[in-house]
């Protein structure tokens, strides 16, 4: 168990050692540790060695000149200059928020970026301004569309954050696949099998092998197979890829550069610039008075919480499990498995930072 502030300090020092500014290192560390606090261990500090590998391969610019390259009153395209997605994402979301202040809504497509952590972090930024936030990103091609043996899409998450008055924020943050690849990485570290329905092997058969993707297999879309709606997960992932890549001028489909997960370092770039994201901010009072809306969101949330549930279960609001986990981990610390501890200690030795 590691205290969140200690983990954040260590992570910040590693990013500083790569050449990031103090502000960027602090922001990047905060995005990663926020994932661990919320229980999304697949996107937390376990990913730190991956960002360092991206830097080592020349795919991350620690001091990017992030800029708007095209805009209208309500839209913009942002070039991330190969910066950390953990930094480029919040920068672009702020552009969307400022657009929404003026035009009612703001939409920002991003190119030439990198992995941006958990989508929910960015979507939540809008709720601080009485806005609804949206964030999505495409990712390395590890996912086979329905009936495909080829890996053409990423896990391609979508997040939507909606503020309420006295109730906590509604935050839906989910991959368009049956599971995020990071969940496989967690089981790989533990030497455990994956549940059926997460992945297929090289011949398209269901598998429980956590290393199936490395051996020619693929992740499956949300729904797993056609009979259970995998075509819908495929459709969601495709939408995210088009918004994040085709619309922004980033790479897309099988050309999206991979994250630095072992075995996936080689990027097949060629149709665009780096990794892409897509952000949206909608000013609530562009539709109805914000206080009125948030009061009705309270009613909505309270009614769903009161839903009659099956024995031993409770109807949750999107964001509930993560809020509960954050409260627990702030109080008791963040559990970090031994393989991740070892990888962080190796980074510490390299950069002279003590974990």
PDB file of N, CA and C in Angstrom, residues 82 111-114 138 249-252 255-257 269 272-276:
ATOM      1  N   UNK A  82       3.367  15.986 -30.243  1.00  0.00           N
ATOM      2  CA  UNK A  82       3.908  14.739 -29.683  1.00  0.00           C
ATOM      3  C   UNK A  82       4.038  14.804 -28.155  1.00  0.00           C
ATOM      4  N   UNK A 111      -4.877  15.964 -32.656  1.00  0.00           N
ATOM      5  CA  UNK A 111      -3.963  15.072 -33.372  1.00  0.00           C
ATOM      6  C   UNK A 111      -2.554  15.218 -32.799  1.00  0.00           C
ATOM      7  N   UNK A 112      -1.680  14.300 -33.174  1.00  0.00           N
ATOM      8  CA  UNK A 112      -0.272  14.388 -32.790  1.00  0.00           C
ATOM      9  C   UNK A 112      -0.094  14.353 -31.277  1.00  0.00           C
ATOM     10  N   UNK A 113      -0.867  13.496 -30.611  1.00  0.00           N
ATOM     11  CA  UNK A 113      -0.792  13.345 -29.168  1.00  0.00           C
ATOM     12  C   UNK A 113      -0.355  11.929 -28.832  1.00  0.00           C
ATOM     13  N   UNK A 114      -0.519  11.544 -27.562  1.00  0.00           N
ATOM     14  CA  UNK A 114      -0.198  10.206 -27.083  1.00  0.00           C
ATOM     15  C   UNK A 114      -1.279   9.759 -26.097  1.00  0.00           C
ATOM     16  N   UNK A 138      -9.006   7.242 -29.440  1.00  0.00           N
ATOM     17  CA  UNK A 138      -8.734   5.926 -29.995  1.00  0.00           C
ATOM     18  C   UNK A 138      -7.409   5.428 -29.424  1.00  0.00           C
ATOM     19  N   UNK A 249      -7.177  14.527 -38.126  1.00  0.00           N
ATOM     20  CA  UNK A 249      -5.947  14.462 -38.906  1.00  0.00           C
ATOM     21  C   UNK A 249      -4.892  13.589 -38.255  1.00  0.00           C
ATOM     22  N   UNK A 250      -5.289  12.844 -37.202  1.00  0.00           N
ATOM     23  CA  UNK A 250      -4.392  11.874 -36.577  1.00  0.00           C
ATOM     24  C   UNK A 250      -4.422  10.573 -37.387  1.00  0.00           C
ATOM     25  N   UNK A 251      -3.615   9.611 -36.977  1.00  0.00           N
ATOM     26  CA  UNK A 251      -3.726   8.281 -37.562  1.00  0.00           C
ATOM     27  C   UNK A 251      -5.055   7.665 -37.145  1.00  0.00           C
ATOM     28  N   UNK A 252      -5.444   6.584 -37.788  1.00  0.00           N
ATOM     29  CA  UNK A 252      -6.708   5.937 -37.445  1.00  0.00           C
ATOM     30  C   UNK A 252      -6.646   4.458 -37.808  1.00  0.00           C
ATOM     31  N   UNK A 255      -3.508   2.060 -38.179  1.00  0.00           N
ATOM     32  CA  UNK A 255      -2.327   2.916 -38.181  1.00  0.00           C
ATOM     33  C   UNK A 255      -2.133   3.703 -36.882  1.00  0.00           C
ATOM     34  N   UNK A 256      -3.062   3.580 -35.937  1.00  0.00           N
ATOM     35  CA  UNK A 256      -2.901   4.292 -34.665  1.00  0.00           C
ATOM     36  C   UNK A 256      -1.648   3.767 -33.970  1.00  0.00           C
ATOM     37  N   UNK A 257      -0.721   4.652 -33.585  1.00  0.00           N
ATOM     38  CA  UNK A 257       0.510   4.173 -32.950  1.00  0.00           C
ATOM     39  C   UNK A 257       0.228   3.515 -31.613  1.00  0.00           C
ATOM     40  N   UNK A 269       2.656   4.066 -38.517  1.00  0.00           N
ATOM     41  CA  UNK A 269       2.081   5.364 -38.855  1.00  0.00           C
ATOM     42  C   UNK A 269       2.178   5.595 -40.359  1.00  0.00           C
ATOM     43  N   UNK A 272      -1.667   9.833 -40.873  1.00  0.00           N
ATOM     44  CA  UNK A 272      -1.963  11.023 -40.089  1.00  0.00           C
ATOM     45  C   UNK A 272      -0.850  11.317 -39.101  1.00  0.00           C
ATOM     46  N   UNK A 273      -1.159  12.145 -38.096  1.00  0.00           N
ATOM     47  CA  UNK A 273      -0.168  12.576 -37.116  1.00  0.00           C
ATOM     48  C   UNK A 273      -0.494  12.025 -35.734  1.00  0.00           C
ATOM     49  N   UNK A 274       0.296  11.065 -35.273  1.00  0.00           N
ATOM     50  CA  UNK A 274       0.200  10.570 -33.914  1.00  0.00           C
ATOM     51  C   UNK A 274      -1.159  10.009 -33.533  1.00  0.00           C
ATOM     52  N   UNK A 275      -1.432  10.069 -32.239  1.00  0.00           N
ATOM     53  CA  UNK A 275      -2.701   9.607 -31.667  1.00  0.00           C
ATOM     54  C   UNK A 275      -3.678  10.776 -31.591  1.00  0.00           C
ATOM     55  N   UNK A 276      -4.983  10.491 -31.699  1.00  0.00           N
ATOM     56  CA  UNK A 276      -5.991  11.541 -31.661  1.00  0.00           C
ATOM     57  C   UNK A 276      -6.984  11.373 -30.528  1.00  0.00           C
TER      58      UNK A 276
END
